[in-house]
PDB file of C-alpha atoms in Angstrom:
ATOM      1  CA  GLN A   1    -150.941  85.915  65.848  1.00  0.00           C
ATOM      2  CA  GLN A   2    -154.094  85.969  68.039  1.00  0.00           C
ATOM      3  CA  GLN A   3    -153.408  84.904  71.500  1.00  0.00           C
ATOM      4  CA  VAL A   4    -155.606  83.907  74.533  1.00  0.00           C
ATOM      5  CA  LYS A   5    -153.852  84.374  77.953  1.00  0.00           C
ATOM      6  CA  GLN A   6    -154.642  82.151  80.787  1.00  0.00           C
ATOM      7  CA  SER A   7    -153.984  82.081  84.458  1.00  0.00           C
ATOM      8  CA  PRO A   8    -152.729  80.866  86.677  1.00  0.00           C
ATOM      9  CA  GLN A   9    -150.603  78.055  85.427  1.00  0.00           C
ATOM     10  CA  SER A  10    -151.199  75.812  88.475  1.00  0.00           C
ATOM     11  CA  LEU A  11    -153.744  76.065  91.390  1.00  0.00           C
ATOM     12  CA  ILE A  12    -154.110  74.139  94.760  1.00  0.00           C
ATOM     13  CA  VAL A  13    -157.442  73.949  96.368  1.00  0.00           C
ATOM     14  CA  GLN A  14    -159.278  71.809  99.187  1.00  0.00           C
ATOM     15  CA  LYS A  15    -161.885  70.242  98.698  1.00  0.00           C
ATOM     16  CA  GLY A  16    -165.260  71.997  99.239  1.00  0.00           C
ATOM     17  CA  GLY A  17    -163.373  75.063  98.085  1.00  0.00           C
ATOM     18  CA  ILE A  18    -163.723  77.564  94.992  1.00  0.00           C
ATOM     19  CA  SER A  19    -161.044  77.234  92.080  1.00  0.00           C
ATOM     20  CA  ILE A  20    -160.886  80.429  89.921  1.00  0.00           C
ATOM     21  CA  ILE A  21    -159.098  80.282  86.387  1.00  0.00           C
ATOM     22  CA  ASN A  22    -158.496  83.502  84.492  1.00  0.00           C
ATOM     23  CA  CYS A  23    -158.205  84.242  80.585  1.00  0.00           C
ATOM     24  CA  ALA A  24    -157.820  87.010  78.779  1.00  0.00           C
ATOM     25  CA  TYR A  25    -158.521  87.796  74.648  1.00  0.00           C
ATOM     26  CA  GLU A  26    -157.453  90.053  72.262  1.00  0.00           C
ATOM     27  CA  ASN A  27    -159.297  90.002  69.369  1.00  0.00           C
ATOM     28  CA  THR A  28    -162.712  91.446  69.205  1.00  0.00           C
ATOM     29  CA  ALA A  29    -163.721  89.234  66.782  1.00  0.00           C
ATOM     30  CA  PHE A  30    -163.976  86.260  69.126  1.00  0.00           C
ATOM     31  CA  ASP A  31    -167.525  85.534  69.820  1.00  0.00           C
ATOM     32  CA  TYR A  32    -167.508  82.113  71.411  1.00  0.00           C
ATOM     33  CA  PHE A  33    -165.720  81.166  74.876  1.00  0.00           C
ATOM     34  CA  PRO A  34    -165.702  77.650  75.962  1.00  0.00           C
ATOM     35  CA  TRP A  35    -163.764  75.949  78.703  1.00  0.00           C
ATOM     36  CA  TYR A  36    -162.469  72.619  78.379  1.00  0.00           C
ATOM     37  CA  GLN A  37    -161.207  69.867  80.631  1.00  0.00           C
ATOM     38  CA  GLN A  38    -158.516  67.180  79.911  1.00  0.00           C
ATOM     39  CA  PHE A  39    -157.419  64.210  81.999  1.00  0.00           C
ATOM     40  CA  PRO A  40    -154.209  62.680  81.740  1.00  0.00           C
ATOM     41  CA  GLY A  41    -154.355  60.641  78.078  1.00  0.00           C
ATOM     42  CA  LYS A  42    -157.528  62.014  76.918  1.00  0.00           C
ATOM     43  CA  GLY A  43    -158.633  64.518  74.531  1.00  0.00           C
ATOM     44  CA  PRO A  44    -160.327  68.085  75.846  1.00  0.00           C
ATOM     45  CA  ALA A  45    -163.933  67.840  76.888  1.00  0.00           C
ATOM     46  CA  LEU A  46    -166.274  70.901  76.508  1.00  0.00           C
ATOM     47  CA  LEU A  47    -167.560  72.126  79.813  1.00  0.00           C
ATOM     48  CA  ILE A  48    -169.184  75.077  79.443  1.00  0.00           C
ATOM     49  CA  ALA A  49    -169.147  78.031  76.838  1.00  0.00           C
ATOM     50  CA  ILE A  50    -170.733  81.690  76.889  1.00  0.00           C
ATOM     51  CA  ARG A  51    -171.271  84.087  73.967  1.00  0.00           C
ATOM     52  CA  PRO A  52    -170.579  87.806  74.852  1.00  0.00           C
ATOM     53  CA  ASP A  53    -174.198  88.528  74.982  1.00  0.00           C
ATOM     54  CA  VAL A  54    -174.334  87.433  78.411  1.00  0.00           C
ATOM     55  CA  SER A  55    -172.184  88.242  81.373  1.00  0.00           C
ATOM     56  CA  GLU A  56    -173.085  84.769  83.304  1.00  0.00           C
ATOM     57  CA  LYS A  57    -173.612  81.422  82.537  1.00  0.00           C
ATOM     58  CA  LYS A  58    -173.849  78.668  85.201  1.00  0.00           C
ATOM     59  CA  GLU A  59    -174.121  74.701  84.643  1.00  0.00           C
ATOM     60  CA  GLY A  60    -174.081  72.987  88.092  1.00  0.00           C
ATOM     61  CA  ARG A  61    -170.918  73.943  90.290  1.00  0.00           C
ATOM     62  CA  PHE A  62    -169.450  75.272  86.993  1.00  0.00           C
ATOM     63  CA  THR A  63    -170.019  79.312  86.456  1.00  0.00           C
ATOM     64  CA  ILE A  64    -168.425  81.526  83.390  1.00  0.00           C
ATOM     65  CA  SER A  65    -168.149  85.179  84.241  1.00  0.00           C
ATOM     66  CA  PHE A  66    -167.731  87.587  81.146  1.00  0.00           C
ATOM     67  CA  ASN A  67    -166.686  90.781  80.779  1.00  0.00           C
ATOM     68  CA  LYS A  68    -166.624  92.004  77.652  1.00  0.00           C
ATOM     69  CA  SER A  69    -164.876  95.585  78.163  1.00  0.00           C
ATOM     70  CA  ALA A  70    -162.049  94.145  79.382  1.00  0.00           C
ATOM     71  CA  LYS A  71    -161.837  91.322  77.263  1.00  0.00           C
ATOM     72  CA  GLN A  72    -161.703  88.994  80.225  1.00  0.00           C
ATOM     73  CA  PHE A  73    -163.655  85.619  81.272  1.00  0.00           C
ATOM     74  CA  SER A  74    -162.920  82.951  84.203  1.00  0.00           C
ATOM     75  CA  LEU A  75    -164.197  79.689  85.136  1.00  0.00           C
ATOM     76  CA  HIS A  76    -165.571  79.049  89.012  1.00  0.00           C
ATOM     77  CA  ILE A  77    -166.031  75.639  90.234  1.00  0.00           C
ATOM     78  CA  MET A  78    -167.995  76.044  93.498  1.00  0.00           C
ATOM     79  CA  ASP A  79    -167.445  72.961  96.055  1.00  0.00           C
ATOM     80  CA  SER A  80    -164.456  71.865  94.256  1.00  0.00           C
ATOM     81  CA  GLN A  81    -163.687  67.874  94.536  1.00  0.00           C
ATOM     82  CA  PRO A  82    -161.141  65.628  94.085  1.00  0.00           C
ATOM     83  CA  GLY A  83    -162.594  64.214  90.943  1.00  0.00           C
ATOM     84  CA  ASP A  84    -162.280  67.675  89.378  1.00  0.00           C
ATOM     85  CA  SER A  85    -158.354  67.645  89.432  1.00  0.00           C
ATOM     86  CA  ALA A  86    -157.500  68.040  85.944  1.00  0.00           C
ATOM     87  CA  THR A  87    -156.196  70.361  83.274  1.00  0.00           C
ATOM     88  CA  TYR A  88    -158.556  73.219  82.154  1.00  0.00           C
ATOM     89  CA  PHE A  89    -158.121  75.580  79.010  1.00  0.00           C
ATOM     90  CA  CYS A  90    -160.030  78.664  78.049  1.00  0.00           C
ATOM     91  CA  ALA A  91    -160.656  79.114  74.722  1.00  0.00           C
ATOM     92  CA  ALA A  92    -161.951  81.765  72.148  1.00  0.00           C
ATOM     93  CA  GLY A  93    -163.353  81.357  68.467  1.00  0.00           C
ATOM     94  CA  GLY A  94    -165.450  82.882  66.078  1.00  0.00           C
ATOM     95  CA  SER A  95    -168.331  81.579  63.874  1.00  0.00           C
ATOM     96  CA  ASN A  96    -166.222  79.135  62.381  1.00  0.00           C
ATOM     97  CA  TYR A  97    -165.544  77.308  65.845  1.00  0.00           C
ATOM     98  CA  LYS A  98    -161.789  77.530  65.030  1.00  0.00           C
ATOM     99  CA  LEU A  99    -160.874  77.779  68.655  1.00  0.00           C
ATOM    100  CA  THR A 100    -157.410  79.562  70.296  1.00  0.00           C
ATOM    101  CA  PHE A 101    -156.572  78.004  73.452  1.00  0.00           C
ATOM    102  CA  GLY A 102    -155.088  79.056  76.264  1.00  0.00           C
ATOM    103  CA  LYS A 103    -152.000  77.067  77.638  1.00  0.00           C
ATOM    104  CA  GLY A 104    -153.875  75.321  80.362  1.00  0.00           C
ATOM    105  CA  THR A 105    -154.255  75.519  84.338  1.00  0.00           C
ATOM    106  CA  LEU A 106    -153.286  72.588  86.493  1.00  0.00           C
ATOM    107  CA  LEU A 107    -156.114  72.437  89.245  1.00  0.00           C
ATOM    108  CA  THR A 108    -155.270  70.087  91.728  1.00  0.00           C
ATOM    109  CA  VAL A 109    -158.054  69.455  94.564  1.00  0.00           C
ATOM    110  CA  ASN A 110    -156.885  67.929  97.790  1.00  0.00           C
ATOM    111  CA  PRO A 111    -159.253  65.949  99.541  1.00  0.00           C
TER     112      PRO A 111
ATOM    113  CA  ASP B   1    -169.635  54.654  72.083  1.00  0.00           C
ATOM    114  CA  THR B   2    -170.359  56.614  69.140  1.00  0.00           C
ATOM    115  CA  GLY B   3    -167.510  59.300  70.234  1.00  0.00           C
ATOM    116  CA  VAL B   4    -164.558  60.481  67.995  1.00  0.00           C
ATOM    117  CA  SER B   5    -162.015  57.797  67.911  1.00  0.00           C
ATOM    118  CA  GLN B   6    -158.450  58.087  66.869  1.00  0.00           C
ATOM    119  CA  ASN B   7    -156.021  55.331  65.623  1.00  0.00           C
ATOM    120  CA  PRO B   8    -153.060  54.831  66.600  1.00  0.00           C
ATOM    121  CA  ARG B   9    -153.005  55.762  69.786  1.00  0.00           C
ATOM    122  CA  HIS B  10    -149.335  56.011  70.217  1.00  0.00           C
ATOM    123  CA  LYS B  11    -146.837  55.930  67.097  1.00  0.00           C
ATOM    124  CA  ILE B  12    -142.805  56.125  67.516  1.00  0.00           C
ATOM    125  CA  THR B  13    -141.082  56.519  64.601  1.00  0.00           C
ATOM    126  CA  LYS B  14    -137.653  57.368  63.402  1.00  0.00           C
ATOM    127  CA  ARG B  15    -136.380  60.657  62.295  1.00  0.00           C
ATOM    128  CA  GLY B  16    -137.113  60.788  58.169  1.00  0.00           C
ATOM    129  CA  GLN B  17    -139.649  58.337  58.026  1.00  0.00           C
ATOM    130  CA  ASN B  18    -143.198  59.115  56.892  1.00  0.00           C
ATOM    131  CA  VAL B  19    -146.291  58.459  59.475  1.00  0.00           C
ATOM    132  CA  THR B  20    -150.265  58.693  58.973  1.00  0.00           C
ATOM    133  CA  PHE B  21    -153.394  59.149  61.346  1.00  0.00           C
ATOM    134  CA  ARG B  22    -156.909  58.308  61.056  1.00  0.00           C
ATOM    135  CA  CYS B  23    -159.768  60.157  62.984  1.00  0.00           C
ATOM    136  CA  ASP B  24    -163.582  58.989  63.016  1.00  0.00           C
ATOM    137  CA  PRO B  25    -165.594  61.456  63.450  1.00  0.00           C
ATOM    138  CA  ILE B  26    -169.117  61.292  65.385  1.00  0.00           C
ATOM    139  CA  SER B  27    -171.316  60.121  62.038  1.00  0.00           C
ATOM    140  CA  GLU B  28    -173.254  62.895  61.569  1.00  0.00           C
ATOM    141  CA  HIS B  29    -170.828  65.829  62.094  1.00  0.00           C
ATOM    142  CA  ASN B  30    -170.162  67.464  59.512  1.00  0.00           C
ATOM    143  CA  ARG B  31    -166.648  69.597  60.688  1.00  0.00           C
ATOM    144  CA  LEU B  32    -163.403  67.811  61.237  1.00  0.00           C
ATOM    145  CA  TYR B  33    -160.824  69.624  63.092  1.00  0.00           C
ATOM    146  CA  TRP B  34    -157.096  68.541  63.337  1.00  0.00           C
ATOM    147  CA  TYR B  35    -155.159  70.378  66.599  1.00  0.00           C
ATOM    148  CA  ARG B  36    -151.769  69.684  67.778  1.00  0.00           C
ATOM    149  CA  GLN B  37    -150.794  69.700  71.583  1.00  0.00           C
ATOM    150  CA  THR B  38    -147.409  69.887  73.006  1.00  0.00           C
ATOM    151  CA  LEU B  39    -146.373  69.023  76.905  1.00  0.00           C
ATOM    152  CA  GLY B  40    -147.590  72.116  78.806  1.00  0.00           C
ATOM    153  CA  GLN B  41    -149.568  73.770  76.096  1.00  0.00           C
ATOM    154  CA  GLY B  42    -153.233  74.144  74.743  1.00  0.00           C
ATOM    155  CA  PRO B  43    -153.971  72.650  71.367  1.00  0.00           C
ATOM    156  CA  GLU B  44    -153.149  74.318  68.728  1.00  0.00           C
ATOM    157  CA  PHE B  45    -155.158  74.548  65.297  1.00  0.00           C
ATOM    158  CA  LEU B  46    -153.624  72.884  62.290  1.00  0.00           C
ATOM    159  CA  THR B  47    -156.358  72.483  59.617  1.00  0.00           C
ATOM    160  CA  TYR B  48    -160.439  71.837  59.193  1.00  0.00           C
ATOM    161  CA  PHE B  49    -162.654  70.429  56.641  1.00  0.00           C
ATOM    162  CA  GLN B  50    -166.093  70.854  56.129  1.00  0.00           C
ATOM    163  CA  ASN B  51    -167.653  67.871  54.936  1.00  0.00           C
ATOM    164  CA  GLU B  52    -165.100  66.503  52.300  1.00  0.00           C
ATOM    165  CA  ALA B  53    -163.696  70.462  51.348  1.00  0.00           C
ATOM    166  CA  GLN B  54    -160.222  71.337  53.668  1.00  0.00           C
ATOM    167  CA  LEU B  55    -161.168  75.110  54.583  1.00  0.00           C
ATOM    168  CA  GLU B  56    -158.636  76.374  56.368  1.00  0.00           C
ATOM    169  CA  LYS B  57    -154.872  75.268  57.283  1.00  0.00           C
ATOM    170  CA  SER B  58    -153.018  76.866  60.058  1.00  0.00           C
ATOM    171  CA  ARG B  59    -149.519  78.084  58.855  1.00  0.00           C
ATOM    172  CA  LEU B  60    -147.928  75.296  61.441  1.00  0.00           C
ATOM    173  CA  LEU B  61    -149.138  73.144  58.810  1.00  0.00           C
ATOM    174  CA  SER B  62    -145.937  73.170  56.587  1.00  0.00           C
ATOM    175  CA  ASP B  63    -145.515  71.309  53.371  1.00  0.00           C
ATOM    176  CA  ARG B  64    -144.554  67.746  55.269  1.00  0.00           C
ATOM    177  CA  PHE B  65    -148.145  68.153  56.376  1.00  0.00           C
ATOM    178  CA  SER B  66    -151.119  66.650  54.338  1.00  0.00           C
ATOM    179  CA  ALA B  67    -154.813  65.926  55.561  1.00  0.00           C
ATOM    180  CA  GLU B  68    -157.238  64.904  53.771  1.00  0.00           C
ATOM    181  CA  ARG B  69    -161.326  63.716  54.420  1.00  0.00           C
ATOM    182  CA  PRO B  70    -162.642  61.796  51.617  1.00  0.00           C
ATOM    183  CA  LYS B  71    -166.029  61.413  50.996  1.00  0.00           C
ATOM    184  CA  GLY B  72    -166.652  63.659  54.061  1.00  0.00           C
ATOM    185  CA  SER B  73    -166.380  60.774  56.414  1.00  0.00           C
ATOM    186  CA  PHE B  74    -163.053  59.738  58.056  1.00  0.00           C
ATOM    187  CA  SER B  75    -159.910  61.883  57.686  1.00  0.00           C
ATOM    188  CA  THR B  76    -156.015  61.178  57.766  1.00  0.00           C
ATOM    189  CA  LEU B  77    -153.274  63.467  58.743  1.00  0.00           C
ATOM    190  CA  GLU B  78    -149.834  62.632  56.748  1.00  0.00           C
ATOM    191  CA  ILE B  79    -146.419  63.793  58.137  1.00  0.00           C
ATOM    192  CA  GLN B  80    -143.848  63.082  55.500  1.00  0.00           C
ATOM    193  CA  ARG B  81    -139.810  63.128  56.324  1.00  0.00           C
ATOM    194  CA  THR B  82    -140.548  63.713  60.147  1.00  0.00           C
ATOM    195  CA  GLU B  83    -138.378  65.777  62.271  1.00  0.00           C
ATOM    196  CA  GLN B  84    -138.067  65.674  66.304  1.00  0.00           C
ATOM    197  CA  GLY B  85    -139.895  68.946  66.442  1.00  0.00           C
ATOM    198  CA  ASP B  86    -143.417  66.969  65.125  1.00  0.00           C
ATOM    199  CA  SER B  87    -143.100  65.033  68.495  1.00  0.00           C
ATOM    200  CA  ALA B  88    -146.582  66.024  69.900  1.00  0.00           C
ATOM    201  CA  MET B  89    -150.445  64.671  70.846  1.00  0.00           C
ATOM    202  CA  TYR B  90    -152.167  65.048  67.416  1.00  0.00           C
ATOM    203  CA  LEU B  91    -156.197  65.731  68.561  1.00  0.00           C
ATOM    204  CA  CYS B  92    -158.818  65.340  65.949  1.00  0.00           C
ATOM    205  CA  ALA B  93    -162.300  66.834  66.831  1.00  0.00           C
ATOM    206  CA  SER B  94    -165.550  67.047  64.981  1.00  0.00           C
ATOM    207  CA  SER B  95    -168.781  69.205  65.017  1.00  0.00           C
ATOM    208  CA  LEU B  96    -172.238  70.063  63.850  1.00  0.00           C
ATOM    209  CA  LYS B  97    -171.966  73.215  61.822  1.00  0.00           C
ATOM    210  CA  TRP B  98    -172.548  75.565  64.649  1.00  0.00           C
ATOM    211  CA  GLY B  99    -172.165  72.999  67.672  1.00  0.00           C
ATOM    212  CA  LYS B 100    -169.430  71.987  70.129  1.00  0.00           C
ATOM    213  CA  LEU B 101    -166.372  70.477  69.421  1.00  0.00           C
ATOM    214  CA  PHE B 102    -166.083  66.788  70.536  1.00  0.00           C
ATOM    215  CA  PHE B 103    -162.293  65.752  70.747  1.00  0.00           C
ATOM    216  CA  GLY B 104    -161.194  62.216  70.445  1.00  0.00           C
ATOM    217  CA  SER B 105    -158.619  60.871  72.670  1.00  0.00           C
ATOM    218  CA  GLY B 106    -155.397  61.727  70.329  1.00  0.00           C
ATOM    219  CA  THR B 107    -152.448  60.451  68.782  1.00  0.00           C
ATOM    220  CA  GLN B 108    -149.297  60.713  70.691  1.00  0.00           C
ATOM    221  CA  LEU B 109    -146.517  60.631  68.139  1.00  0.00           C
ATOM    222  CA  SER B 110    -142.642  60.690  68.989  1.00  0.00           C
ATOM    223  CA  VAL B 111    -139.979  60.934  66.818  1.00  0.00           C
ATOM    224  CA  LEU B 112    -136.652  59.689  67.558  1.00  0.00           C
TER     225      LEU B 112
END
């Protein structure tokens, strides 16, 4: 079974701090690595995504770091805000965009 | 709002009953996906359509589950003879051929 392993399960940071969530994958055929944000009662929403031809991608306060040799990627949220409090999922997929998700990280940003 | 729409938002049913969910994708998106999400887990792939063709089905999709996408527009997911283990959030997503997935808010199914 293809797996994407995500850690930590939960994370508490102070407002203005950096939130870091890590993921590791097994299938070397994966070539698309998105991060999704989910609020209670809502479906996941795409935050940012990366392909393995680059090692880092930044969009606003969100950065993905990608290590192809280690088969790991991470999400960094700079200047974390209380409104960032949500569950974050990493995922991995191939050319058909069928995604395999991690189990999620519940982020709480304290004011 | 032209996002992905799912109905109903909530469904409570008794074990053994049949249920049907509907998904209306973003109009220009030709790919449609169904995922299932249980508490504390990430979404799990069930099936996807390109236009009206169902191209892939997960092993999670037992023979009690059937999905259709007539005319490549809306899609329905039917569960026959529901079991308590079917209780979950059923998510629909749509995308362009090489685009990102847009998820709906899901249908929360509770089987009593």
